[in-house]
Tab-separated table of C-alpha atoms in Angstrom:
chain	number	residue	atom	x	y	z
A	1	MET	CA	166.894	184.129	-10.943
A	2	ALA	CA	169.814	181.658	-10.676
A	3	ASN	CA	170.646	179.224	-13.460
A	4	LEU	CA	170.606	175.454	-13.030
A	5	THR	CA	173.365	173.310	-14.518
A	6	GLY	CA	172.000	170.853	-17.079
A	7	LEU	CA	168.584	172.501	-17.521
A	8	PHE	CA	167.358	172.454	-21.132
A	9	GLN	CA	164.196	172.329	-23.247
A	10	ARG	CA	162.830	169.920	-25.824
A	11	GLY	CA	159.957	171.630	-27.497
A	12	SER	CA	158.216	173.441	-24.670
A	13	ILE	CA	159.026	170.906	-21.923
A	14	TYR	CA	162.011	171.334	-19.603
A	15	TYR	CA	164.498	168.540	-18.883
A	16	VAL	CA	167.519	168.267	-16.654
A	17	ARG	CA	170.826	166.520	-17.569
A	18	ILE	CA	172.874	165.363	-14.585
A	19	VAL	CA	176.500	164.253	-14.978
A	20	LEU	CA	177.020	161.300	-12.628
A	21	PRO	CA	180.221	161.068	-10.551
A	22	ARG	CA	182.425	158.075	-11.392
A	23	GLU	CA	181.653	156.339	-8.102
A	24	HIS	CA	177.895	156.873	-8.445
A	25	GLN	CA	175.858	153.657	-8.189
A	26	LEU	CA	173.795	154.599	-11.269
A	27	ARG	CA	176.914	154.729	-13.472
A	28	SER	CA	176.418	151.108	-14.493
A	29	SER	CA	172.967	151.920	-15.853
A	30	TYR	CA	174.027	155.053	-17.741
A	31	LYS	CA	177.137	154.207	-19.759
A	32	ASN	CA	177.619	157.764	-21.007
A	33	GLY	CA	177.649	159.012	-17.419
A	34	CYS	CA	174.611	161.269	-17.853
A	35	TYR	CA	171.175	160.956	-16.295
A	36	VAL	CA	168.396	162.801	-18.182
A	37	ALA	CA	164.917	163.320	-16.730
A	38	THR	CA	161.836	165.213	-17.862
A	39	LEU	CA	160.562	167.821	-15.415
A	40	GLY	CA	157.043	167.784	-16.865
A	41	THR	CA	156.669	171.554	-17.011
A	42	CYS	CA	157.039	174.364	-19.517
A	43	THR	CA	157.430	177.030	-16.820
A	44	TYR	CA	161.001	178.137	-16.199
A	45	ARG	CA	160.562	178.946	-12.513
A	46	GLU	CA	158.916	175.624	-11.762
A	47	ALA	CA	161.567	173.827	-13.816
A	48	LEU	CA	164.282	175.404	-11.666
A	49	LEU	CA	162.651	174.056	-8.532
A	50	LYS	CA	161.953	170.575	-9.898
A	51	GLY	CA	165.374	170.359	-11.508
A	52	THR	CA	167.130	171.374	-8.297
A	53	ILE	CA	165.227	168.749	-6.362
A	54	LYS	CA	165.940	166.085	-8.996
A	55	ARG	CA	169.676	166.880	-8.939
A	56	ALA	CA	169.596	166.657	-5.154
A	57	GLU	CA	167.833	163.286	-5.263
A	58	ILE	CA	170.252	161.785	-7.781
A	59	LEU	CA	173.507	163.248	-6.500
A	60	GLY	CA	172.483	162.569	-2.922
A	61	TYR	CA	173.053	158.820	-3.577
A	62	SER	CA	176.830	159.292	-3.544
A	63	THR	CA	177.183	161.377	-0.410
A	64	ILE	CA	177.832	158.805	2.335
A	65	GLY	CA	180.244	160.282	4.840
A	66	ALA	CA	180.138	163.773	3.398
A	67	THR	CA	179.836	166.680	5.818
A	68	ASN	CA	177.591	168.732	3.557
A	69	THR	CA	175.684	166.577	1.100
A	70	PRO	CA	174.760	167.725	-2.415
A	71	LEU	CA	171.127	167.322	-1.296
A	72	GLN	CA	171.611	169.843	1.485
A	73	GLU	CA	173.665	172.236	-0.600
A	74	SER	CA	171.288	172.135	-3.564
A	75	LEU	CA	168.146	172.737	-1.543
A	76	ARG	CA	169.717	175.418	0.595
A	77	SER	CA	170.424	177.397	-2.536
A	78	LEU	CA	166.697	177.613	-3.298
A	79	THR	CA	165.218	181.081	-3.293
A	80	LEU	CA	162.096	181.924	-1.318
A	81	SER	CA	160.081	182.188	-4.531
A	82	GLN	CA	161.052	178.580	-5.335
A	83	ILE	CA	160.155	177.509	-1.810
A	84	PHE	CA	156.766	179.187	-2.270
A	85	ILE	CA	155.970	176.703	-5.056
A	86	ARG	CA	156.553	173.794	-2.687
A	87	TRP	CA	154.658	175.541	0.128
A	88	GLN	CA	151.501	176.022	-1.945
A	89	ARG	CA	151.480	172.316	-2.851
A	90	ALA	CA	152.187	171.069	0.658
A	91	SER	CA	148.560	171.488	1.768
A	92	PRO	CA	145.328	173.034	0.471
A	93	ARG	CA	145.453	176.833	0.401
A	94	SER	CA	142.593	179.231	-0.216
A	95	ARG	CA	142.782	181.570	-3.176
A	96	ASP	CA	142.891	184.578	-0.842
A	97	SER	CA	145.813	183.094	1.102
A	98	LEU	CA	147.766	182.345	-2.060
A	99	ASN	CA	147.182	185.820	-3.470
A	100	ALA	CA	148.133	187.497	-0.193
A	101	CYS	CA	151.322	185.451	0.029
A	102	LYS	CA	152.195	186.172	-3.611
A	103	ARG	CA	151.776	189.924	-3.047
A	104	SER	CA	154.019	189.781	0.009
A	105	LEU	CA	156.578	187.753	-1.924
A	106	ARG	CA	156.753	190.445	-4.624
A	107	PHE	CA	157.611	193.045	-1.969
A	108	TYR	CA	160.208	190.690	-0.503
A	109	GLU	CA	161.827	190.131	-3.915
A	110	GLU	CA	161.859	193.855	-4.630
A	111	PHE	CA	163.697	194.599	-1.392
A	112	THR	CA	166.041	191.600	-1.023
A	113	LYS	CA	166.559	190.771	-4.739
A	114	ASN	CA	165.546	187.190	-3.857
A	115	PRO	CA	168.785	185.656	-2.497
A	116	PRO	CA	169.252	181.918	-1.793
A	117	ILE	CA	167.499	180.929	1.436
A	118	ASN	CA	170.813	180.083	3.145
A	119	GLU	CA	172.036	183.664	2.613
A	120	LEU	CA	169.160	185.347	4.404
A	121	SER	CA	170.385	187.454	7.295
A	122	ARG	CA	168.786	189.031	10.305
A	123	GLU	CA	169.932	192.419	9.052
A	124	GLN	CA	167.839	191.888	5.892
A	125	GLY	CA	164.808	191.088	8.033
A	126	ASP	CA	165.226	194.268	10.034
A	127	GLY	CA	165.683	196.271	6.833
A	128	PHE	CA	162.634	194.697	5.222
A	129	ARG	CA	160.567	195.560	8.306
A	130	ALA	CA	161.624	199.203	8.108
A	131	TRP	CA	161.077	199.301	4.337
A	132	LEU	CA	157.526	197.999	4.664
A	133	GLN	CA	156.698	200.793	7.119
A	134	ALA	CA	158.333	203.628	5.173
A	135	PRO	CA	156.056	206.726	5.051
A	136	ASP	CA	156.129	206.845	1.259
A	137	ARG	CA	154.549	203.376	1.106
A	138	ASN	CA	151.333	204.777	2.600
A	139	THR	CA	150.593	201.429	4.280
A	140	THR	CA	148.854	200.738	7.581
A	141	SER	CA	150.797	198.958	10.301
A	142	LYS	CA	148.468	195.979	10.038
A	143	THR	CA	149.063	195.589	6.285
A	144	ALA	CA	152.824	195.901	6.784
A	145	ARG	CA	152.733	193.310	9.554
A	146	ASP	CA	150.639	190.899	7.459
A	147	ARG	CA	153.199	191.078	4.630
A	148	LEU	CA	156.066	190.436	7.028
A	149	VAL	CA	154.206	187.507	8.613
A	150	TRP	CA	153.630	185.843	5.219
A	151	ILE	CA	157.356	185.972	4.447
A	152	LYS	CA	158.283	184.692	7.903
A	153	SER	CA	155.839	181.814	7.377
A	154	LEU	CA	157.611	180.791	4.162
A	155	ILE	CA	160.984	180.944	5.918
A	156	LYS	CA	159.590	178.830	8.761
A	157	TYR	CA	158.321	176.296	6.202
A	158	ALA	CA	161.851	176.115	4.783
A	159	GLN	CA	163.249	175.657	8.288
A	160	VAL	CA	160.751	173.260	9.870
A	161	ASP	CA	159.195	171.324	6.987
A	162	LEU	CA	162.130	171.217	4.582
A	163	GLY	CA	164.923	171.316	7.150
A	164	LEU	CA	166.963	173.781	5.110
A	165	LEU	CA	167.847	176.120	7.976
A	166	GLN	CA	169.139	175.375	11.458
A	167	ARG	CA	167.431	178.472	12.796
A	168	HIS	CA	164.901	181.049	11.630
A	169	PRO	CA	166.958	184.162	10.762
A	170	TRP	CA	163.961	186.495	11.181
A	171	GLU	CA	162.537	184.966	14.365
A	172	GLY	CA	161.337	187.711	16.718
A	173	ILE	CA	161.306	190.423	14.060
A	174	ASP	CA	157.800	191.838	14.172
A	175	ILE	CA	155.734	194.959	13.578
A	176	LYS	CA	153.490	196.364	16.273
A	177	THR	CA	150.090	197.271	14.943
A	178	THR	CA	147.777	200.076	15.898
A	179	THR	CA	144.034	199.903	15.398
A	180	THR	CA	143.014	202.601	12.936
A	181	HIS	CA	139.292	201.902	13.241
A	182	LYS	CA	138.132	199.905	16.221
A	183	ARG	CA	135.023	197.884	15.533
A	184	ARG	CA	132.087	198.784	17.736
A	185	PRO	CA	128.346	198.140	18.028
A	186	TRP	CA	125.902	199.932	15.743
A	187	ASP	CA	124.113	202.801	17.459
A	188	THR	CA	120.382	203.462	17.159
A	189	SER	CA	120.676	206.298	14.624
A	190	GLU	CA	122.878	204.190	12.351
A	191	LEU	CA	120.429	201.285	12.509
A	192	GLN	CA	117.569	203.662	11.720
A	193	THR	CA	119.468	204.924	8.679
A	194	LEU	CA	120.315	201.426	7.448
A	195	PHE	CA	116.863	199.915	7.883
A	196	GLY	CA	115.009	203.086	6.928
A	197	GLN	CA	115.839	202.731	3.214
A	198	ALA	CA	113.443	201.467	0.547
A	199	LEU	CA	115.117	198.071	0.722
A	200	HIS	CA	113.746	197.492	4.223
A	201	THR	CA	110.581	199.592	4.019
A	202	SER	CA	109.173	198.344	0.731
A	203	TYR	CA	111.189	195.203	-0.099
A	204	SER	CA	112.733	197.068	-3.035
A	205	PHE	CA	115.890	195.247	-4.091
A	206	PRO	CA	119.110	196.915	-5.327
A	207	ARG	CA	119.974	196.290	-8.977
A	208	ASP	CA	123.541	195.312	-8.119
A	209	TRP	CA	123.991	191.568	-8.788
A	210	ARG	CA	126.228	191.228	-5.730
A	211	ALA	CA	123.316	192.106	-3.423
A	212	GLY	CA	121.552	188.808	-4.152
A	213	ALA	CA	117.951	190.116	-4.247
A	214	ASP	CA	116.190	188.628	-1.150
A	215	ALA	CA	119.572	188.220	0.524
A	216	SER	CA	120.019	191.997	0.641
A	217	TYR	CA	116.884	192.296	2.787
A	218	TRP	CA	117.279	189.300	5.109
A	219	ILE	CA	121.026	188.933	5.716
A	220	PRO	CA	121.464	192.271	7.573
A	221	LEU	CA	118.445	191.425	9.734
A	222	LEU	CA	119.845	187.982	10.513
A	223	GLY	CA	123.154	189.580	11.436
A	224	LEU	CA	121.394	192.011	13.773
A	225	PHE	CA	119.264	189.392	15.551
A	226	MET	CA	121.689	186.447	15.521
A	227	GLY	CA	125.258	187.793	15.388
A	228	ALA	CA	126.307	185.238	12.782
A	229	ARG	CA	129.223	185.936	10.460
A	230	LEU	CA	128.479	187.167	6.949
A	231	GLY	CA	130.120	184.131	5.363
A	232	GLU	CA	128.033	181.796	7.517
A	233	LEU	CA	124.801	183.492	6.471
A	234	SER	CA	125.714	183.730	2.784
A	235	GLN	CA	126.188	179.966	2.367
A	236	LEU	CA	122.971	178.759	4.011
A	237	ARG	CA	120.763	176.112	2.416
A	238	VAL	CA	117.019	175.790	2.888
A	239	ILE	CA	117.491	172.603	4.925
A	240	ASP	CA	119.729	174.523	7.334
A	241	ILE	CA	116.575	176.183	8.650
A	242	CYS	CA	114.995	173.531	10.849
A	243	THR	CA	113.276	172.901	14.176
A	244	GLU	CA	114.672	171.351	17.333
A	245	ALA	CA	112.301	170.629	20.204
A	246	HIS	CA	109.708	172.948	18.640
A	247	ILE	CA	112.260	175.781	18.460
A	248	PRO	CA	113.137	177.105	14.978
A	249	VAL	CA	116.903	177.271	14.518
A	250	ILE	CA	119.486	178.061	11.866
A	251	SER	CA	122.190	175.432	11.532
A	252	ILE	CA	125.674	176.767	10.794
A	253	THR	CA	127.595	173.888	9.245
A	254	ASP	CA	130.246	172.879	6.721
A	255	GLU	CA	128.472	169.786	5.413
A	256	CYS	CA	128.616	170.897	1.753
A	257	ASP	CA	131.750	171.523	-0.279
A	258	PHE	CA	130.911	175.218	-0.689
A	259	GLN	CA	130.257	175.750	3.019
A	260	LYS	CA	133.125	177.024	5.146
A	261	VAL	CA	133.402	177.719	8.868
A	262	LYS	CA	136.091	179.672	10.645
A	263	THR	CA	136.742	177.163	13.444
A	264	PRO	CA	135.203	173.895	14.685
A	265	SER	CA	133.394	175.943	17.343
A	266	SER	CA	131.610	177.812	14.536
A	267	ILE	CA	129.490	174.725	13.827
A	268	ARG	CA	126.394	175.421	15.878
A	269	LYS	CA	122.635	175.967	15.922
A	270	ILE	CA	121.233	179.427	16.621
A	271	PRO	CA	117.572	179.870	17.640
A	272	ILE	CA	115.657	182.236	15.357
A	273	HIS	CA	114.564	185.429	17.118
A	274	SER	CA	110.811	186.018	17.335
A	275	GLU	CA	111.228	189.376	15.577
A	276	LEU	CA	112.595	187.612	12.490
A	277	ILE	CA	109.592	185.296	12.580
A	278	ARG	CA	107.230	188.279	12.873
A	279	LEU	CA	108.899	189.899	9.863
A	280	GLY	CA	108.172	186.772	7.812
A	281	PHE	CA	111.486	184.925	7.675
A	282	LEU	CA	109.958	181.478	8.193
A	283	ASP	CA	107.349	182.276	5.548
A	284	TYR	CA	110.172	183.146	3.174
A	285	VAL	CA	111.787	179.769	3.906
A	286	SER	CA	108.446	178.009	3.378
A	287	ASP	CA	108.067	179.697	-0.025
A	288	LEU	CA	111.498	178.411	-1.019
A	289	LYS	CA	110.512	174.876	-0.057
A	290	THR	CA	107.389	175.223	-2.191
A	291	ASP	CA	109.570	176.342	-5.114
A	292	LYS	CA	111.917	173.401	-4.375
A	293	LYS	CA	114.914	175.682	-3.922
A	294	GLU	CA	118.120	174.293	-2.434
A	295	LEU	CA	119.905	177.508	-1.463
A	296	LEU	CA	118.439	180.042	0.926
A	297	TRP	CA	119.573	182.837	-1.393
A	298	SER	CA	119.106	181.550	-4.926
A	299	ASP	CA	120.121	184.910	-6.431
A	300	LEU	CA	123.272	185.374	-4.360
A	301	SER	CA	126.611	184.521	-5.991
A	302	ILE	CA	128.901	182.670	-3.571
A	303	ARG	CA	132.552	183.525	-3.914
A	304	LYS	CA	134.944	180.582	-3.834
A	305	ASP	CA	136.825	180.247	-0.522
A	306	LYS	CA	134.995	183.337	0.796
A	307	PRO	CA	131.222	182.780	0.542
A	308	GLY	CA	130.225	186.293	1.618
A	309	GLY	CA	132.856	188.111	-0.438
A	310	TYR	CA	130.596	189.539	-3.147
A	311	PHE	CA	127.862	190.495	-0.685
A	312	SER	CA	130.434	192.165	1.565
A	313	ASN	CA	131.665	194.322	-1.317
A	314	TRP	CA	128.109	195.374	-2.140
A	315	PHE	CA	127.179	196.041	1.487
A	316	GLY	CA	130.209	198.283	1.974
A	317	GLU	CA	129.308	200.399	-1.049
A	318	TYR	CA	125.616	200.443	-0.118
A	319	ARG	CA	126.418	201.585	3.410
A	320	LYS	CA	128.501	204.485	2.129
A	321	SER	CA	125.821	205.453	-0.400
A	322	ILE	CA	123.310	206.070	2.394
A	323	GLY	CA	125.686	208.210	4.422
A	324	LEU	CA	127.273	205.628	6.735
A	325	SER	CA	131.072	205.651	6.957
A	326	LYS	CA	133.524	202.757	6.864
A	327	TYR	CA	132.503	201.736	10.386
A	328	PRO	CA	130.288	200.228	11.602
A	329	ASP	CA	130.545	197.474	9.013
A	330	PHE	CA	128.704	194.142	8.788
A	331	HIS	CA	131.004	192.485	11.313
A	332	CYS	CA	129.948	195.128	13.830
A	333	PHE	CA	126.568	193.351	14.065
A	334	ARG	CA	128.450	190.706	16.064
A	335	HIS	CA	129.700	193.383	18.438
A	336	THR	CA	126.157	194.730	18.682
A	337	VAL	CA	124.769	191.320	19.614
A	338	ARG	CA	127.559	190.592	22.105
A	339	SER	CA	127.062	193.989	23.752
A	340	GLN	CA	123.297	193.511	24.055
A	341	LEU	CA	123.626	189.988	25.443
A	342	ALA	CA	126.241	191.099	27.978
A	343	GLU	CA	123.986	193.952	29.145
A	344	ALA	CA	121.211	191.379	29.646
A	345	ASP	CA	123.561	189.406	31.964
A	346	VAL	CA	123.812	186.459	29.569
A	347	SER	CA	126.839	184.364	30.544
A	348	GLU	CA	130.040	184.526	28.502
A	349	ALA	CA	129.773	180.797	27.753
A	350	MET	CA	126.272	181.289	26.350
A	351	ILE	CA	127.375	184.303	24.267
A	352	ASP	CA	130.291	182.315	22.869
A	353	SER	CA	127.919	179.473	21.951
A	354	ILE	CA	125.689	181.882	20.034
A	355	LEU	CA	128.532	183.676	18.255
A	356	GLY	CA	130.512	180.527	17.484
A	357	HIS	CA	133.560	181.256	19.632
A	358	GLN	CA	135.428	178.569	21.497
A	359	ILE	CA	134.124	178.390	25.027
A	360	LYS	CA	136.901	179.083	27.511
A	361	GLY	CA	137.993	175.935	29.285
A	362	SER	CA	136.442	173.545	26.734
A	363	ALA	CA	136.330	172.781	23.031
A	364	GLY	CA	132.814	174.198	22.762
A	365	ALA	CA	129.647	172.374	21.933
A	366	LYS	CA	128.752	171.585	18.328
A	367	ILE	CA	125.360	169.979	18.858
A	368	TYR	CA	123.111	171.395	21.534
A	369	SER	CA	120.755	169.359	23.694
A	370	HIS	CA	117.079	170.202	24.058
A	371	LYS	CA	117.765	172.081	27.254
A	372	THR	CA	120.650	174.023	25.737
A	373	VAL	CA	118.582	175.050	22.728
A	374	ALA	CA	115.911	176.358	25.073
A	375	MET	CA	118.532	178.300	27.032
A	376	LEU	CA	119.998	179.724	23.834
A	377	SER	CA	116.539	180.767	22.681
A	378	LYS	CA	115.907	182.551	25.976
A	379	ALA	CA	119.218	184.394	25.572
A	380	ILE	CA	118.507	185.349	21.953
A	381	GLU	CA	115.135	186.805	22.937
A	382	THR	CA	116.860	189.384	25.153
A	383	LEU	CA	117.993	191.167	21.982
A	384	SER	CA	115.835	194.257	21.562
A	385	TYR	CA	116.127	197.410	19.470
A	386	SER	CA	113.409	199.713	20.795
A	387	GLY	CA	114.433	202.648	18.622
A	388	LEU	CA	114.085	200.567	15.456
A	389	PRO	CA	110.429	200.086	14.499
A	390	LEU	CA	110.518	197.433	11.764
A	391	GLN	CA	107.386	196.772	9.756
A	392	ARG	CA	106.475	193.455	8.222
A	393	ILE	CA	106.554	193.992	4.468
A	394	TYR	CA	107.254	190.484	3.194
A	395	ARG	CA	104.302	189.273	1.163
A	396	GLY	CA	105.912	186.448	-0.750
A	397	ARG	CA	108.938	186.065	-3.001
A	398	ILE	CA	109.249	188.466	-5.903
């Protein structure tokens, strides 16, 4: 990593000493000709970034009429790893996004040796693309493309937000992806295997803490009869199960700090299928109200920034343990529901409303009227799995 003129430490804190030009307007305030400022950090990499910016701010005062100002020259010499520090502070980022970007940045640094941003070339971008896809890396095309996209995003931030580049040197450099495993609906035999285990025949919970006790029984059923995303189901509260115009619904919302939705169109109300009611779901909710529980799954740990993360990890391992391969996975319940609804001649707009996709030609409805709820309920009731005889086994919370 490059050095910064005037960077030094007092104790563990970094400072920067800037020698002021003779014509600088701050010269009258600093008789010795030196401006010293604390950078408020004990981390060398962060000190480099803050110190570079501070030098640019101070020396930029004396640049009137200059073709290339010290501000421009100083910031253009930033490396992408320094720009990453500014990028992560520019707006809220999820932990998963930060970690993914950091991993991609390590690959970038390994290949390019982390040059100043103004020295990035198109040839480097093409080489990095080829390097990411090298056979010895044993990486899927999607993973390689994701890593390239993260780096291109940082470069774009430097170009658009910071104004450090006149053009994006890697614009148009991309990786075509191929689908290794295409998601598909669950078939009848797979559903019979999944719901034929002790978990769904005797309400016998797994010992794994990630399964969330009652959640392990109900969440797969909700996915099958509602098509909701795993994260949406994992973060539900008891009050999210309510009634509209005498129709029981589940409200998908982001009202609480721990609740996340994928898009604004994801905020919706989904009528509860009669089969879920027959199996005792509303009785389960009633028991929670009696126990004065706030969360629908009191034993389920919610992962920060990814509510269904822990449950997803458990479900993947559980699925493999009972002889089901990588696909279909939990997300394939959404494909199952969409396929069933389409076969029942439910309109695309109605399917999108149920699944939380943006309705084509509009922003999508967030709050449904009485009539719309009734229509959604009628559509939901077309879901039927004749080869899956489910027995009611819920007799109260364990």
